[in-house]
Amino acid sequence: MPTNKPAAEPTAEPRAKKKPQVTASPERRRELLHTAAEVFAAQGYNATTVRKIADAAGMLAGSLYYHFDSKESMLDEILSAFLNELWEGYDTVLAADLGPRETIEALVTESFREIDRHRAAVAIYQKEARTLSAQPRFHYLSDSQVKFEEAWLGTLERGVAARVFRADLDIRLTYRFVRDTVWVAASWYRPGGQHSPEEIARQYLSMVLDGIAVRP
């Protein structure tokens, strides 16, 4: 595309062309990351191109590079923002010195709040974490998974030791059941629906901790 630039003075040194710098407002940056997260969640990371994200955002692919240097950078920001917020909530719960049952209830509730705030990021994490964690840039996904297991398994073990949970409980199987039962909700949950995250958490906790059969 031709440009209209004033001619350089005869004595001036040739200047290298610089790529224009665009600083997006925080709101616009969040909008672009939200759009990218939805595309990644729907189509998968490998199948998503910068052009697809740009199309969904209503802009040219080249314009997106003014804000992010790659789709990898966008995904990194999406996942790290989600996990940072998740662990801020989880660490607060774990530091509160609650009983085992109360800790499980608080962790489940915090999980549904994160699904409400970062539904697409949760869906991406579920689908892509294992593959992405092999890359140095995303190794923090493995670290987070280890920390996640320790938090849940430790709480369940503490509950069995305190006789709050059944002695015959298979701790690891229980952890996997609760984990998958909660996080798979990202596949169907939509913010602003009929039930709040807290209401859904209460229903899930009732089924997980008390069962669904009528007691005699």
PDB file of C-alpha atoms in Angstrom:
ATOM      1  CA  MET A   1       0.000   0.000   0.000  1.00  0.00           C
ATOM      2  CA  PRO A   2       1.543   3.343  -0.982  1.00  0.00           C
ATOM      3  CA  THR A   3       2.244   5.896   1.720  1.00  0.00           C
ATOM      4  CA  ASN A   4       2.605   9.635   1.521  1.00  0.00           C
ATOM      5  CA  LYS A   5       5.812  10.551   3.327  1.00  0.00           C
ATOM      6  CA  PRO A   6       7.863  13.728   2.938  1.00  0.00           C
ATOM      7  CA  ALA A   7      11.068  13.232   0.981  1.00  0.00           C
ATOM      8  CA  ALA A   8      14.204  12.916   3.112  1.00  0.00           C
ATOM      9  CA  GLU A   9      16.686  15.773   3.086  1.00  0.00           C
ATOM     10  CA  PRO A  10      19.774  15.112   0.939  1.00  0.00           C
ATOM     11  CA  THR A  11      22.060  14.930   3.959  1.00  0.00           C
ATOM     12  CA  ALA A  12      19.836  12.669   6.071  1.00  0.00           C
ATOM     13  CA  GLU A  13      20.882   9.088   6.830  1.00  0.00           C
ATOM     14  CA  PRO A  14      18.523   6.378   5.567  1.00  0.00           C
ATOM     15  CA  ARG A  15      16.157   5.323   8.355  1.00  0.00           C
ATOM     16  CA  ALA A  16      14.847   1.812   8.975  1.00  0.00           C
ATOM     17  CA  LYS A  17      11.123   1.525   8.841  1.00  0.00           C
ATOM     18  CA  LYS A  18       9.548   0.903  12.206  1.00  0.00           C
ATOM     19  CA  LYS A  19       6.443  -1.115  12.820  1.00  0.00           C
ATOM     20  CA  PRO A  20       3.746   1.156  14.246  1.00  0.00           C
ATOM     21  CA  GLN A  21       3.210   0.658  17.956  1.00  0.00           C
ATOM     22  CA  VAL A  22      -0.352   0.386  19.137  1.00  0.00           C
ATOM     23  CA  THR A  23      -1.213   0.312  22.815  1.00  0.00           C
ATOM     24  CA  ALA A  24      -4.637  -1.179  23.317  1.00  0.00           C
ATOM     25  CA  SER A  25      -6.762  -0.029  26.216  1.00  0.00           C
ATOM     26  CA  PRO A  26      -7.148  -2.624  28.984  1.00  0.00           C
ATOM     27  CA  GLU A  27     -10.793  -3.019  27.997  1.00  0.00           C
ATOM     28  CA  ARG A  28      -9.963  -3.666  24.336  1.00  0.00           C
ATOM     29  CA  ARG A  29      -7.229  -6.112  25.284  1.00  0.00           C
ATOM     30  CA  ARG A  30      -9.661  -8.037  27.499  1.00  0.00           C
ATOM     31  CA  GLU A  31     -12.186  -8.097  24.646  1.00  0.00           C
ATOM     32  CA  LEU A  32      -9.622  -9.553  22.245  1.00  0.00           C
ATOM     33  CA  LEU A  33      -8.504 -12.174  24.757  1.00  0.00           C
ATOM     34  CA  HIS A  34     -12.114 -13.103  25.469  1.00  0.00           C
ATOM     35  CA  THR A  35     -12.734 -13.554  21.746  1.00  0.00           C
ATOM     36  CA  ALA A  36      -9.559 -15.603  21.337  1.00  0.00           C
ATOM     37  CA  ALA A  37     -10.529 -17.813  24.290  1.00  0.00           C
ATOM     38  CA  GLU A  38     -13.913 -18.569  22.762  1.00  0.00           C
ATOM     39  CA  VAL A  39     -12.319 -19.500  19.427  1.00  0.00           C
ATOM     40  CA  PHE A  40      -9.664 -21.683  21.094  1.00  0.00           C
ATOM     41  CA  ALA A  41     -12.336 -23.428  23.178  1.00  0.00           C
ATOM     42  CA  ALA A  42     -14.587 -24.073  20.198  1.00  0.00           C
ATOM     43  CA  GLN A  43     -12.012 -25.077  17.579  1.00  0.00           C
ATOM     44  CA  GLY A  44      -8.972 -26.252  19.545  1.00  0.00           C
ATOM     45  CA  TYR A  45      -5.587 -24.580  19.781  1.00  0.00           C
ATOM     46  CA  ASN A  46      -3.931 -26.264  16.789  1.00  0.00           C
ATOM     47  CA  ALA A  47      -6.893 -25.642  14.486  1.00  0.00           C
ATOM     48  CA  THR A  48      -7.136 -21.978  15.465  1.00  0.00           C
ATOM     49  CA  THR A  49      -5.255 -19.449  13.376  1.00  0.00           C
ATOM     50  CA  VAL A  50      -4.613 -15.785  14.013  1.00  0.00           C
ATOM     51  CA  ARG A  51      -6.877 -15.060  11.043  1.00  0.00           C
ATOM     52  CA  LYS A  52      -9.772 -16.956  12.664  1.00  0.00           C
ATOM     53  CA  ILE A  53      -9.357 -14.978  15.867  1.00  0.00           C
ATOM     54  CA  ALA A  54      -9.155 -11.722  13.912  1.00  0.00           C
ATOM     55  CA  ASP A  55     -12.280 -12.626  11.933  1.00  0.00           C
ATOM     56  CA  ALA A  56     -14.175 -13.323  15.158  1.00  0.00           C
ATOM     57  CA  ALA A  57     -12.953  -9.984  16.544  1.00  0.00           C
ATOM     58  CA  GLY A  58     -13.980  -8.133  13.381  1.00  0.00           C
ATOM     59  CA  MET A  59     -10.501  -6.984  12.427  1.00  0.00           C
ATOM     60  CA  LEU A  60      -7.722  -7.771   9.959  1.00  0.00           C
ATOM     61  CA  ALA A  61      -5.264 -10.504  10.916  1.00  0.00           C
ATOM     62  CA  GLY A  62      -2.356  -8.086  10.540  1.00  0.00           C
ATOM     63  CA  SER A  63      -3.983  -5.672  12.977  1.00  0.00           C
ATOM     64  CA  LEU A  64      -4.095  -8.346  15.677  1.00  0.00           C
ATOM     65  CA  TYR A  65      -0.289  -8.525  15.599  1.00  0.00           C
ATOM     66  CA  TYR A  66      -0.177  -4.945  16.837  1.00  0.00           C
ATOM     67  CA  HIS A  67      -1.592  -6.238  20.134  1.00  0.00           C
ATOM     68  CA  PHE A  68      -0.127  -9.762  20.427  1.00  0.00           C
ATOM     69  CA  ASP A  69       2.941 -11.256  18.792  1.00  0.00           C
ATOM     70  CA  SER A  70       1.408 -14.728  18.330  1.00  0.00           C
ATOM     71  CA  LYS A  71      -1.550 -16.924  19.137  1.00  0.00           C
ATOM     72  CA  GLU A  72       0.719 -18.633  21.679  1.00  0.00           C
ATOM     73  CA  SER A  73       1.030 -15.343  23.570  1.00  0.00           C
ATOM     74  CA  MET A  74      -2.728 -14.961  23.601  1.00  0.00           C
ATOM     75  CA  LEU A  75      -3.235 -18.476  24.929  1.00  0.00           C
ATOM     76  CA  ASP A  76      -0.558 -17.922  27.572  1.00  0.00           C
ATOM     77  CA  GLU A  77      -2.329 -14.818  28.856  1.00  0.00           C
ATOM     78  CA  ILE A  78      -5.710 -16.571  28.850  1.00  0.00           C
ATOM     79  CA  LEU A  79      -4.529 -19.600  30.826  1.00  0.00           C
ATOM     80  CA  SER A  80      -2.229 -17.775  33.234  1.00  0.00           C
ATOM     81  CA  ALA A  81      -4.954 -15.236  34.101  1.00  0.00           C
ATOM     82  CA  PHE A  82      -7.392 -18.063  34.822  1.00  0.00           C
ATOM     83  CA  LEU A  83      -4.945 -20.055  36.961  1.00  0.00           C
ATOM     84  CA  ASN A  84      -3.677 -17.030  38.858  1.00  0.00           C
ATOM     85  CA  GLU A  85      -7.222 -16.127  39.836  1.00  0.00           C
ATOM     86  CA  LEU A  86      -8.085 -19.745  40.633  1.00  0.00           C
ATOM     87  CA  TRP A  87      -5.154 -20.086  42.984  1.00  0.00           C
ATOM     88  CA  GLU A  88      -5.835 -16.775  44.635  1.00  0.00           C
ATOM     89  CA  GLY A  89      -9.230 -18.175  45.613  1.00  0.00           C
ATOM     90  CA  TYR A  90      -7.975 -21.667  46.455  1.00  0.00           C
ATOM     91  CA  ASP A  91      -5.096 -20.381  48.595  1.00  0.00           C
ATOM     92  CA  THR A  92      -7.529 -18.231  50.570  1.00  0.00           C
ATOM     93  CA  VAL A  93      -9.695 -21.299  51.233  1.00  0.00           C
ATOM     94  CA  LEU A  94      -6.748 -23.509  52.193  1.00  0.00           C
ATOM     95  CA  ALA A  95      -5.367 -20.879  54.548  1.00  0.00           C
ATOM     96  CA  ALA A  96      -8.711 -20.419  56.344  1.00  0.00           C
ATOM     97  CA  ASP A  97      -8.210 -23.457  58.628  1.00  0.00           C
ATOM     98  CA  LEU A  98     -11.648 -24.876  57.835  1.00  0.00           C
ATOM     99  CA  GLY A  99     -12.730 -28.420  58.572  1.00  0.00           C
ATOM    100  CA  PRO A 100     -12.342 -31.019  55.784  1.00  0.00           C
ATOM    101  CA  ARG A 101     -15.987 -30.938  54.684  1.00  0.00           C
ATOM    102  CA  GLU A 102     -16.088 -27.129  54.782  1.00  0.00           C
ATOM    103  CA  THR A 103     -12.872 -26.996  52.769  1.00  0.00           C
ATOM    104  CA  ILE A 104     -14.325 -29.273  50.081  1.00  0.00           C
ATOM    105  CA  GLU A 105     -17.470 -27.145  49.991  1.00  0.00           C
ATOM    106  CA  ALA A 106     -15.447 -23.944  49.637  1.00  0.00           C
ATOM    107  CA  LEU A 107     -13.181 -25.408  46.924  1.00  0.00           C
ATOM    108  CA  VAL A 108     -16.136 -26.631  44.887  1.00  0.00           C
ATOM    109  CA  THR A 109     -17.877 -23.259  45.223  1.00  0.00           C
ATOM    110  CA  GLU A 110     -14.713 -21.413  44.201  1.00  0.00           C
ATOM    111  CA  SER A 111     -14.351 -23.750  41.209  1.00  0.00           C
ATOM    112  CA  PHE A 112     -17.835 -22.898  39.937  1.00  0.00           C
ATOM    113  CA  ARG A 113     -17.114 -19.208  40.376  1.00  0.00           C
ATOM    114  CA  GLU A 114     -14.055 -19.642  38.179  1.00  0.00           C
ATOM    115  CA  ILE A 115     -16.094 -21.483  35.564  1.00  0.00           C
ATOM    116  CA  ASP A 116     -18.485 -18.528  35.617  1.00  0.00           C
ATOM    117  CA  ARG A 117     -15.635 -16.037  35.137  1.00  0.00           C
ATOM    118  CA  HIS A 118     -13.393 -18.070  32.806  1.00  0.00           C
ATOM    119  CA  ARG A 119     -15.595 -20.706  31.160  1.00  0.00           C
ATOM    120  CA  ALA A 120     -13.663 -20.757  27.874  1.00  0.00           C
ATOM    121  CA  ALA A 121     -10.293 -20.883  29.651  1.00  0.00           C
ATOM    122  CA  VAL A 122     -11.469 -23.863  31.709  1.00  0.00           C
ATOM    123  CA  ALA A 123     -12.568 -25.653  28.535  1.00  0.00           C
ATOM    124  CA  ILE A 124      -9.192 -24.945  26.912  1.00  0.00           C
ATOM    125  CA  TYR A 125      -7.344 -26.150  29.999  1.00  0.00           C
ATOM    126  CA  GLN A 126      -9.279 -29.425  30.008  1.00  0.00           C
ATOM    127  CA  LYS A 127      -8.623 -30.111  26.332  1.00  0.00           C
ATOM    128  CA  GLU A 128      -5.098 -28.789  25.880  1.00  0.00           C
ATOM    129  CA  ALA A 129      -3.235 -28.833  29.215  1.00  0.00           C
ATOM    130  CA  ARG A 130      -1.610 -32.232  28.797  1.00  0.00           C
ATOM    131  CA  THR A 131      -0.209 -31.405  25.354  1.00  0.00           C
ATOM    132  CA  LEU A 132       0.722 -27.814  26.125  1.00  0.00           C
ATOM    133  CA  SER A 133       2.530 -28.632  29.371  1.00  0.00           C
ATOM    134  CA  ALA A 134       5.262 -30.370  27.350  1.00  0.00           C
ATOM    135  CA  GLN A 135       6.276 -26.945  26.014  1.00  0.00           C
ATOM    136  CA  PRO A 136       8.626 -24.892  28.244  1.00  0.00           C
ATOM    137  CA  ARG A 137       6.373 -21.831  28.027  1.00  0.00           C
ATOM    138  CA  PHE A 138       3.439 -23.781  29.451  1.00  0.00           C
ATOM    139  CA  HIS A 139       5.243 -25.896  32.028  1.00  0.00           C
ATOM    140  CA  TYR A 140       3.353 -24.015  34.735  1.00  0.00           C
ATOM    141  CA  LEU A 141       0.296 -26.058  33.734  1.00  0.00           C
ATOM    142  CA  SER A 142       1.985 -29.200  35.090  1.00  0.00           C
ATOM    143  CA  ASP A 143       3.026 -27.380  38.255  1.00  0.00           C
ATOM    144  CA  SER A 144      -0.536 -26.213  38.796  1.00  0.00           C
ATOM    145  CA  GLN A 145      -1.898 -29.725  38.274  1.00  0.00           C
ATOM    146  CA  VAL A 146       0.442 -31.136  40.926  1.00  0.00           C
ATOM    147  CA  LYS A 147      -0.555 -28.398  43.359  1.00  0.00           C
ATOM    148  CA  PHE A 148      -4.223 -28.988  42.548  1.00  0.00           C
ATOM    149  CA  GLU A 149      -3.968 -32.705  43.332  1.00  0.00           C
ATOM    150  CA  GLU A 150      -2.135 -32.064  46.577  1.00  0.00           C
ATOM    151  CA  ALA A 151      -4.819 -29.635  47.751  1.00  0.00           C
ATOM    152  CA  TRP A 152      -7.733 -31.968  47.028  1.00  0.00           C
ATOM    153  CA  LEU A 153      -6.106 -35.247  48.065  1.00  0.00           C
ATOM    154  CA  GLY A 154      -4.769 -33.685  51.256  1.00  0.00           C
ATOM    155  CA  THR A 155      -8.235 -32.406  52.194  1.00  0.00           C
ATOM    156  CA  LEU A 156      -9.844 -35.786  51.531  1.00  0.00           C
ATOM    157  CA  GLU A 157      -7.169 -37.605  53.543  1.00  0.00           C
ATOM    158  CA  ARG A 158      -7.656 -35.151  56.390  1.00  0.00           C
ATOM    159  CA  GLY A 159     -11.393 -35.830  56.289  1.00  0.00           C
ATOM    160  CA  VAL A 160     -10.910 -39.610  56.482  1.00  0.00           C
ATOM    161  CA  ALA A 161      -8.452 -39.236  59.363  1.00  0.00           C
ATOM    162  CA  ALA A 162     -10.926 -37.001  61.208  1.00  0.00           C
ATOM    163  CA  ARG A 163     -13.765 -39.487  60.503  1.00  0.00           C
ATOM    164  CA  VAL A 164     -15.662 -36.814  58.624  1.00  0.00           C
ATOM    165  CA  PHE A 165     -15.477 -38.954  55.465  1.00  0.00           C
ATOM    166  CA  ARG A 166     -15.873 -42.723  55.261  1.00  0.00           C
ATOM    167  CA  ALA A 167     -12.881 -44.829  56.216  1.00  0.00           C
ATOM    168  CA  ASP A 168     -13.318 -47.066  53.161  1.00  0.00           C
ATOM    169  CA  LEU A 169     -13.149 -44.122  50.768  1.00  0.00           C
ATOM    170  CA  ASP A 170     -10.781 -44.550  47.822  1.00  0.00           C
ATOM    171  CA  ILE A 171      -9.140 -41.144  48.078  1.00  0.00           C
ATOM    172  CA  ARG A 172      -7.742 -40.902  44.555  1.00  0.00           C
ATOM    173  CA  LEU A 173     -10.903 -42.228  42.912  1.00  0.00           C
ATOM    174  CA  THR A 174     -12.988 -39.773  44.921  1.00  0.00           C
ATOM    175  CA  TYR A 175     -10.705 -36.925  43.906  1.00  0.00           C
ATOM    176  CA  ARG A 176     -11.022 -37.804  40.225  1.00  0.00           C
ATOM    177  CA  PHE A 177     -14.797 -38.115  40.483  1.00  0.00           C
ATOM    178  CA  VAL A 178     -15.237 -34.745  42.192  1.00  0.00           C
ATOM    179  CA  ARG A 179     -12.703 -33.038  39.900  1.00  0.00           C
ATOM    180  CA  ASP A 180     -14.298 -34.303  36.695  1.00  0.00           C
ATOM    181  CA  THR A 181     -17.843 -33.772  37.938  1.00  0.00           C
ATOM    182  CA  VAL A 182     -17.125 -30.123  38.689  1.00  0.00           C
ATOM    183  CA  TRP A 183     -14.923 -29.040  35.793  1.00  0.00           C
ATOM    184  CA  VAL A 184     -16.895 -30.766  33.041  1.00  0.00           C
ATOM    185  CA  ALA A 185     -19.605 -28.192  33.781  1.00  0.00           C
ATOM    186  CA  ALA A 186     -17.595 -25.777  31.625  1.00  0.00           C
ATOM    187  CA  SER A 187     -18.929 -27.679  28.592  1.00  0.00           C
ATOM    188  CA  TRP A 188     -22.525 -26.651  29.297  1.00  0.00           C
ATOM    189  CA  TYR A 189     -22.459 -23.753  31.739  1.00  0.00           C
ATOM    190  CA  ARG A 190     -23.189 -20.275  30.414  1.00  0.00           C
ATOM    191  CA  PRO A 191     -22.823 -17.136  32.547  1.00  0.00           C
ATOM    192  CA  GLY A 192     -26.086 -15.376  33.290  1.00  0.00           C
ATOM    193  CA  GLY A 193     -28.130 -18.548  33.194  1.00  0.00           C
ATOM    194  CA  GLN A 194     -30.948 -19.666  35.453  1.00  0.00           C
ATOM    195  CA  HIS A 195     -28.659 -20.685  38.324  1.00  0.00           C
ATOM    196  CA  SER A 196     -25.793 -18.793  39.908  1.00  0.00           C
ATOM    197  CA  PRO A 197     -22.410 -20.492  40.415  1.00  0.00           C
ATOM    198  CA  GLU A 198     -23.134 -20.714  44.150  1.00  0.00           C
ATOM    199  CA  GLU A 199     -26.522 -22.375  43.570  1.00  0.00           C
ATOM    200  CA  ILE A 200     -24.999 -24.945  41.220  1.00  0.00           C
ATOM    201  CA  ALA A 201     -22.225 -25.611  43.734  1.00  0.00           C
ATOM    202  CA  ARG A 202     -24.805 -26.258  46.475  1.00  0.00           C
ATOM    203  CA  GLN A 203     -26.619 -28.783  44.299  1.00  0.00           C
ATOM    204  CA  TYR A 204     -23.394 -30.547  43.337  1.00  0.00           C
ATOM    205  CA  LEU A 205     -22.207 -30.657  46.931  1.00  0.00           C
ATOM    206  CA  SER A 206     -25.510 -32.073  48.090  1.00  0.00           C
ATOM    207  CA  MET A 207     -25.219 -34.909  45.575  1.00  0.00           C
ATOM    208  CA  VAL A 208     -21.519 -35.575  46.195  1.00  0.00           C
ATOM    209  CA  LEU A 209     -21.560 -35.369  49.981  1.00  0.00           C
ATOM    210  CA  ASP A 210     -25.067 -36.603  50.811  1.00  0.00           C
ATOM    211  CA  GLY A 211     -26.088 -38.663  47.784  1.00  0.00           C
ATOM    212  CA  ILE A 212     -29.364 -38.569  45.864  1.00  0.00           C
ATOM    213  CA  ALA A 213     -31.307 -41.401  47.522  1.00  0.00           C
ATOM    214  CA  VAL A 214     -33.935 -40.660  50.143  1.00  0.00           C
ATOM    215  CA  ARG A 215     -32.682 -41.707  53.551  1.00  0.00           C
ATOM    216  CA  PRO A 216     -34.900 -43.930  55.730  1.00  0.00           C
TER     217      PRO A 216
END
